[in-house]
Amino acid sequence: MGVLEKVNVRGRTAVEPVLPLDTILRGDCIAAMKALPAKSIDLIFADPPYNLQLGGDLNRPDGSHVDAVTDEWDKFDSLAAYDKFTREWLAEARRILKDDGSIWVIGSYHNIFKVGSAIQDLGFWILNDIIWRKANPMPNFKGTRFTNAHETLIWASKGEKARYTFNYRSMKTLNDELQMRSDWEFPICGGQERLKKDGYKVHPTQKPEALLYRILLASTKKGDVVLDPFFGTGTTGAVAKRLGRRWIGIDREGVYVDAAQARIDAALPLDESALTTMQAPKAAPRVAFGQLVENGYLAPGTLLFDSKRRHRAVVGADGSLKCGDAAGSIHKLGATLQNAPSCNGWTWWHYEDEGALKPIDALRQTWLLATQP
Amino acid sequence: MGVLEKVNVRGRTAVEPVLPLDTILRGDCIAAMKALPAKSIDLIFADPPYNLQLGGDLNRPDGSHVDAVTDEWDKFDSLAAYDKFTREWLAEARRILKDDGSIWVIGSYHNIFKVGSAIQDLGFWILNDIIWRKANPMPNFKGTRFTNAHETLIWASKGEKARYTFNYRSMKTLNDELQMRSDWEFPICGGQERLKKDGYKVHPTQKPEALLYRILLASTKKGDVVLDPFFGTGTTGAVAKRLGRRWIGIDREGVYVDAAQARIDAALPLDESALTTMQAPKAAPRVAFGQLVENGYLAPGTLLFDSKRRHRAVVGADGSLKCGDAAGSIHKLGATLQNAPSCNGWTWWHYEDEGALKPIDALRQTWLLATQP
DNA sequence: TCGACTGCTGAATCATTCG
DNA sequence: CCGAATGATTCAGCAGTCG
């Protein structure tokens, strides 16, 4: 896995780490991550073993058998062993993550508390926990507990002060112009999407593409590098390709690696225009108040008022406002006059139009309509 | 807090621990729990400090100030200090919990992973994690993350093999005859239910009664003792009283204790009949197949069939079934004939009624209707 | 082509009692 | 504590078939 390579950068010869982009690395996830350079990954999505600790067989009321997760990779000697494994792979993940990158981990109640606890101990800063509500969970056949109808994802930045990517507008647009909440509903992976071989599912816990789609759209930019250390059937890679992100997958099992490679080869990337639209579907460009003055929407010297005419201010040529001794931007002056910590100047300040007061935000809208294609 | 008291039990004089039932203990929760006898509590509900670690002030887009949780009781020096506190109170909780009791803890992503990890380390066995989906969460005003729209509850028994109470039928009835799932939706506590004093909320994180109602209905029996070590405004006590459960509350803050006491004094217990209905709305006592034969609902010698008449069996006088050489209970013979590991004989076996096949479960229902008051 | 119906299946810590 | 006997239990989505 040659991740070190001589490259020629603008005439200079240097030894720089090169990432094995759009590649599946077969092997142990900790060893494979150790071979990757520090601070090189924009986003990590991890779907580690859940340590289910299932007992005997389970049958449905009709007598049929439940095909449970009995794979060797989900077996650990003890809770402590699982804890140790978790901290080890998370520490490597942290090393290779860029300072402004972020990490997602999915789990169930069997393991997610150990995972979350380790994430906090390692210095990551949890941004959200997200609930995947399953539209069609398996019932509790014995009637002994509540139907286990969700899984939990943790989303964390590298530290309390670390920056991270969050495409707020994309999420809001995706959610019908309401803020995207922390509970997401998807059906479990099935139908055509579910990879099968000889009629049997290839992987017991294949994740739905819709889940990865939302994660990548929310927390990466186009061209970002996404790493999945428990690649399985490669859902992360397939979605990354579709969304114009680069990806690296790691998995130990040859069967999974082969299935994932074939799947990703067959996946079609979206064309550029579709990608742009999704990235910021309704993102309005920022408008500086000064632009409106500059372009004649509001003349310098115009008087602005709050909605009840308790305050008045004069527009300056540079887009500033003045009110007696106080001066500043529309937001800052509004806050000062109200003695408030903050103020949205666009909706607080009004101009006079045929005797009536109208918010200056109306002018911004007019400007946007006139200048947007 | 005299929890030890001489009592006279059926003529014998003995020193036995007596629980301070239906009482609020004012003081530190760990100290107060230490004074309670071991294995004396049926259910613990805990809403511990979340260790929110909030930074500066937060304002809404209109400039108004968000009244956040800034109370002293939510401050800890470090994550390690919080972890230590968590393990201490959980250890005491474990000591006083009956072997067939269970514990609920609610939290957010700030603390729930530490809580869950400690719960597992202490030997509790997680039964479910439950998501409280808030119908009306506070938006993320800054647009920097997903709207934090849920909280997480952990429900655990005392150990892997420990018994616990789960009123399956009550939950299923409550959920319109579908199994109750692990995601519950309630509005946050507000309106008339929210305790206020001089126009200000008494407690920053008062939980909705609907949440406690479901918890107590699901995991306690009538007369069970419910302990809440972080009693706050006493939601747990108020709901316990309504549902005919005994309760003990612990809180350090006099303001909360007073508010909770007044609230619980004003709460009305439900009358007995309503309680019975809710506790087990459709709970049917076990019926042995033999009872039906004994009571003439099915004559010995009657032929039973599976729904497609592929198998037939003869009813024995003792409630056994015979089919050729094979014989056994309705469940066992059904399983044997299908070559299945198990079988619900009540729905698998049918009797002939005017030419049509009807499941013998219909007879059980008839029997139940005739014998239940 | 479409609706009705049948059959199958999914990260599940899935029983209780008695001897 | 263990083994054997007895007892009790499922929901939504998708694929395939039939009319």
Coordinates of N, CA and C in Angstrom, one line a residue, chain B residues 227-355:
Chain B
L227 N -38.3 4.9 42.7 CA -37.4 5.9 43.3 C -36.9 6.9 42.2
D228 N -36.9 8.2 42.5 CA -36.3 9.1 41.6 C -35.3 9.9 42.3
P229 N -34.0 9.7 42.1 CA -32.9 10.3 42.8 C -32.6 11.8 42.4
F230 N -33.2 12.2 41.3 CA -33.1 13.6 40.9 C -34.5 14.1 40.6
F231 N -35.2 14.3 41.7 CA -36.6 14.4 41.7 C -37.1 15.7 41.0
G232 N -36.3 16.8 41.2 CA -36.7 18.1 40.5 C -38.1 18.5 41.0
T233 N -39.0 18.7 40.0 CA -40.3 19.2 40.3 C -41.3 18.0 40.5
G234 N -40.8 16.8 40.6 CA -41.6 15.7 41.0 C -42.5 15.1 40.0
T235 N -42.2 15.2 38.8 CA -43.0 14.5 37.7 C -43.2 13.0 38.0
T236 N -42.1 12.4 38.4 CA -42.2 11.0 38.7 C -43.2 10.7 39.8
G237 N -43.2 11.5 40.9 CA -44.1 11.3 42.0 C -45.5 11.5 41.6
A238 N -45.7 12.6 40.9 CA -47.1 12.9 40.5 C -47.7 11.8 39.6
V239 N -46.9 11.3 38.7 CA -47.4 10.2 37.8 C -47.6 8.9 38.6
A240 N -46.6 8.6 39.5 CA -46.7 7.4 40.3 C -48.0 7.4 41.2
K241 N -48.3 8.6 41.7 CA -49.5 8.7 42.5 C -50.7 8.4 41.6
R242 N -50.8 9.0 40.5 CA -51.9 8.8 39.6 C -52.1 7.4 39.2
L243 N -51.0 6.7 39.1 CA -51.0 5.3 38.6 C -51.0 4.3 39.7
G244 N -51.2 4.7 41.0 CA -51.3 3.8 42.1 C -49.9 3.1 42.4
R245 N -48.8 3.8 42.1 CA -47.5 3.3 42.5 C -47.0 4.1 43.7
R246 N -46.2 3.5 44.5 CA -45.6 4.2 45.6 C -44.3 4.9 45.1
W247 N -43.9 5.9 45.8 CA -42.8 6.7 45.2 C -41.9 7.2 46.3
I248 N -40.6 7.5 46.0 CA -39.7 8.1 46.8 C -38.9 9.1 46.0
G249 N -38.8 10.3 46.4 CA -38.0 11.3 45.6 C -36.8 11.9 46.4
I250 N -35.8 12.2 45.7 CA -34.6 12.8 46.4 C -34.2 14.0 45.6
D251 N -34.1 15.1 46.3 CA -33.5 16.3 45.7 C -32.8 17.2 46.7
R252 N -31.8 17.9 46.2 CA -31.0 18.7 47.1 C -31.6 20.1 47.3
E253 N -32.3 20.6 46.3 CA -32.8 22.0 46.3 C -34.1 22.2 46.9
G254 N -34.2 23.0 48.0 CA -35.4 23.2 48.7 C -36.5 23.8 47.8
V255 N -36.1 24.6 46.9 CA -37.2 25.2 46.0 C -37.9 24.1 45.2
Y256 N -37.1 23.1 44.7 CA -37.7 22.0 43.9 C -38.6 21.2 44.9
V257 N -38.0 20.9 46.0 CA -38.8 20.0 47.0 C -40.1 20.6 47.3
D258 N -40.1 21.9 47.6 CA -41.4 22.5 47.9 C -42.4 22.5 46.8
A259 N -41.9 22.8 45.6 CA -42.7 22.8 44.4 C -43.3 21.4 44.1
A260 N -42.4 20.4 44.2 CA -42.8 19.0 44.0 C -43.9 18.6 45.0
Q261 N -43.7 18.9 46.3 CA -44.6 18.5 47.3 C -46.0 19.0 47.0
A262 N -46.0 20.3 46.7 CA -47.3 21.0 46.4 C -48.0 20.3 45.2
R263 N -47.2 20.1 44.2 CA -47.7 19.5 43.0 C -48.3 18.1 43.2
I264 N -47.6 17.3 44.0 CA -48.0 15.9 44.2 C -49.3 15.9 45.1
D265 N -49.3 16.8 46.1 CA -50.4 16.9 47.0 C -51.7 17.2 46.2
A266 N -51.5 18.0 45.1 CA -52.7 18.3 44.3 C -53.1 17.3 43.3
A267 N -52.2 16.3 43.0 CA -52.4 15.3 42.0 C -53.5 14.3 42.5
L268 N -54.4 13.9 41.6 CA -55.4 13.0 42.0 C -55.1 11.6 41.5
P269 N -55.2 10.6 42.5 CA -55.0 9.3 42.0 C -56.1 8.8 41.2
L270 N -55.8 7.9 40.2 CA -56.9 7.4 39.4 C -57.7 6.4 40.3
D271 N -58.9 6.2 39.9 CA -59.7 5.2 40.7 C -59.3 3.8 40.3
E272 N -59.6 2.9 41.1 CA -59.1 1.5 41.0 C -59.5 0.9 39.7
S273 N -60.7 1.1 39.2 CA -61.2 0.4 38.0 C -60.4 0.9 36.8
A274 N -60.1 2.2 36.7 CA -59.3 2.7 35.6 C -58.0 2.1 35.6
L275 N -57.4 2.0 36.8 CA -56.1 1.4 36.9 C -56.0 0.0 36.4
T276 N -56.9 -0.8 36.8 CA -56.9 -2.2 36.4 C -56.9 -2.3 34.8
T277 N -57.8 -1.5 34.2 CA -57.9 -1.5 32.8 C -56.6 -1.2 32.2
M278 N -55.9 -0.1 32.7 CA -54.7 0.3 32.1 C -53.5 -0.6 32.3
Q279 N -53.5 -1.2 33.5 CA -52.4 -2.1 33.8 C -52.3 -3.2 32.8
A280 N -53.4 -3.8 32.5 CA -53.4 -5.0 31.6 C -54.7 -5.0 30.8
P281 N -54.8 -4.1 29.9 CA -56.0 -3.9 29.2 C -56.6 -5.2 28.6
K282 N -55.7 -6.0 28.0 CA -56.2 -7.2 27.4 C -55.4 -8.4 27.9
A283 N -54.8 -8.2 29.1 CA -54.0 -9.3 29.6 C -54.9 -10.5 29.9
A284 N -54.6 -11.5 29.3 CA -55.4 -12.7 29.5 C -54.6 -13.7 30.4
P285 N -55.3 -14.3 31.3 CA -54.6 -15.3 32.1 C -54.3 -16.5 31.2
R286 N -53.2 -17.2 31.6 CA -52.9 -18.4 30.9 C -54.0 -19.4 30.9
V287 N -54.2 -20.0 29.7 CA -55.2 -21.0 29.6 C -54.5 -22.3 29.2
A288 N -54.7 -23.3 29.9 CA -54.2 -24.6 29.4 C -55.2 -25.2 28.5
F289 N -54.7 -25.8 27.4 CA -55.6 -26.5 26.5 C -56.5 -27.5 27.2
G290 N -55.9 -28.2 28.1 CA -56.7 -29.2 28.9 C -57.9 -28.6 29.6
Q291 N -57.9 -27.3 29.9 CA -59.0 -26.7 30.6 C -60.2 -26.7 29.7
L292 N -60.0 -26.5 28.4 CA -61.1 -26.4 27.4 C -61.7 -27.8 27.3
V293 N -60.9 -28.9 27.3 CA -61.4 -30.2 27.1 C -62.2 -30.6 28.4
E294 N -61.6 -30.3 29.5 CA -62.2 -30.5 30.8 C -63.6 -29.9 30.9
N295 N -63.7 -28.7 30.3 CA -65.0 -28.0 30.5 C -65.9 -28.1 29.3
G296 N -65.6 -29.1 28.5 CA -66.6 -29.4 27.4 C -66.6 -28.5 26.2
Y297 N -65.6 -27.6 26.1 CA -65.5 -26.8 24.9 C -65.1 -27.6 23.7
L298 N -64.4 -28.7 24.0 CA -63.9 -29.6 22.9 C -63.9 -31.0 23.5
A299 N -64.6 -31.9 22.8 CA -64.8 -33.3 23.3 C -63.5 -34.1 23.0
P300 N -63.1 -35.0 24.0 CA -62.0 -35.9 23.7 C -62.4 -36.7 22.4
G301 N -61.5 -36.9 21.5 CA -61.8 -37.6 20.3 C -62.0 -36.7 19.1
T302 N -62.2 -35.4 19.4 CA -62.4 -34.5 18.3 C -61.1 -34.4 17.4
L303 N -61.3 -34.2 16.1 CA -60.2 -34.1 15.2 C -59.8 -32.7 15.0
L304 N -58.5 -32.4 15.1 CA -58.0 -31.1 14.8 C -57.1 -31.1 13.5
F305 N -57.1 -30.0 12.8 CA -56.3 -29.9 11.6 C -55.5 -28.7 11.5
D306 N -54.4 -28.7 10.7 CA -53.8 -27.4 10.5 C -54.6 -26.7 9.4
S307 N -54.3 -25.5 9.1 CA -55.2 -24.7 8.3 C -55.4 -25.3 6.9
K308 N -54.4 -26.0 6.4 CA -54.5 -26.6 5.1 C -54.8 -28.1 5.0
R309 N -55.2 -28.6 6.2 CA -55.6 -30.0 6.3 C -54.5 -31.0 5.9
R310 N -53.2 -30.5 6.1 CA -52.1 -31.4 5.7 C -51.9 -32.4 6.9
H311 N -52.3 -32.0 8.1 CA -52.1 -32.8 9.3 C -53.4 -32.9 10.0
R312 N -53.6 -34.0 10.7 CA -54.8 -34.1 11.6 C -54.4 -34.8 12.8
A313 N -55.0 -34.5 13.9 CA -54.7 -35.1 15.2 C -56.0 -35.3 16.0
V314 N -55.9 -36.2 17.0 CA -57.0 -36.5 17.9 C -56.8 -35.9 19.3
V315 N -57.9 -35.3 19.8 CA -57.8 -34.7 21.1 C -57.9 -35.8 22.2
G316 N -56.9 -35.9 23.1 CA -57.0 -36.8 24.2 C -57.8 -36.3 25.4
A317 N -58.2 -37.1 26.3 CA -59.0 -36.7 27.4 C -58.2 -35.8 28.3
D318 N -56.9 -35.9 28.3 CA -56.1 -35.1 29.2 C -55.6 -33.8 28.5
G319 N -56.1 -33.5 27.3 CA -55.7 -32.3 26.6 C -54.4 -32.5 25.7
S320 N -54.0 -33.8 25.6 CA -52.9 -34.1 24.7 C -53.5 -34.3 23.3
L321 N -52.6 -34.2 22.3 CA -53.0 -34.5 20.9 C -52.2 -35.7 20.5
K322 N -52.8 -36.5 19.6 CA -52.1 -37.7 19.0 C -52.3 -37.7 17.5
C323 N -51.2 -38.0 16.9 CA -51.2 -38.1 15.4 C -50.3 -39.2 15.0
G324 N -50.9 -40.4 14.8 CA -50.0 -41.6 14.5 C -49.2 -41.9 15.7
D325 N -47.9 -42.0 15.6 CA -47.1 -42.3 16.7 C -46.8 -41.1 17.5
A326 N -46.9 -40.0 16.9 CA -46.5 -38.7 17.6 C -47.6 -38.3 18.5
A327 N -47.2 -37.7 19.6 CA -48.2 -37.2 20.6 C -47.5 -36.1 21.4
G328 N -48.3 -35.3 22.1 CA -47.8 -34.2 22.9 C -48.8 -33.1 23.1
S329 N -48.3 -32.0 23.6 CA -49.1 -30.8 23.7 C -49.4 -30.2 22.4
I330 N -50.4 -29.3 22.3 CA -50.8 -28.7 21.0 C -49.5 -28.0 20.4
H331 N -48.7 -27.4 21.3 CA -47.5 -26.7 20.8 C -46.5 -27.7 20.3
K332 N -46.2 -28.7 21.1 CA -45.1 -29.6 20.8 C -45.5 -30.5 19.5
L333 N -46.7 -31.0 19.5 CA -47.0 -31.8 18.3 C -47.0 -31.0 17.0
G334 N -47.5 -29.7 17.1 CA -47.5 -28.8 15.9 C -46.0 -28.7 15.5
A335 N -45.1 -28.5 16.4 CA -43.7 -28.3 16.0 C -43.2 -29.5 15.4
T336 N -43.5 -30.7 16.0 CA -43.0 -32.0 15.5 C -43.4 -32.2 14.1
L337 N -44.7 -32.0 13.9 CA -45.3 -32.3 12.5 C -44.7 -31.4 11.4
Q338 N -44.4 -30.2 11.8 CA -43.9 -29.2 10.8 C -42.4 -29.4 10.7
N339 N -41.8 -30.2 11.6 CA -40.4 -30.2 11.7 C -39.8 -28.9 12.0
A340 N -40.5 -28.1 12.9 CA -40.1 -26.8 13.2 C -39.6 -26.8 14.7
P341 N -38.8 -25.8 15.1 CA -38.3 -25.8 16.4 C -39.4 -25.4 17.4
S342 N -40.4 -24.7 17.0 CA -41.5 -24.3 17.9 C -42.7 -24.0 17.1
C343 N -43.8 -23.9 17.8 CA -45.1 -23.7 17.2 C -46.1 -23.2 18.2
N344 N -46.9 -22.2 17.8 CA -48.0 -21.8 18.7 C -49.2 -22.6 18.3
G345 N -49.5 -23.6 19.1 CA -50.6 -24.5 18.9 C -51.9 -23.8 18.8
W346 N -52.1 -22.8 19.6 CA -53.4 -22.1 19.6 C -53.8 -21.6 18.2
T347 N -52.8 -21.1 17.4 CA -53.2 -20.6 16.1 C -53.0 -21.6 15.0
W348 N -52.2 -22.6 15.3 CA -51.9 -23.6 14.2 C -52.9 -24.6 14.1
W349 N -53.5 -25.1 15.2 CA -54.5 -26.1 15.1 C -55.9 -25.6 14.9
H350 N -56.7 -26.3 14.1 CA -58.1 -25.8 13.9 C -59.1 -26.9 14.1
Y351 N -60.3 -26.5 14.5 CA -61.3 -27.5 14.6 C -62.4 -27.2 13.5
E352 N -63.2 -28.2 13.3 CA -64.2 -28.0 12.2 C -65.5 -27.5 12.8
D353 N -66.0 -26.4 12.2 CA -67.3 -25.9 12.7 C -68.1 -25.6 11.5
E354 N -69.2 -26.4 11.3 CA -70.0 -26.3 10.2 C -69.2 -26.3 8.9
G355 N -68.3 -27.2 8.8 CA -67.6 -27.4 7.6 C -66.3 -26.5 7.5

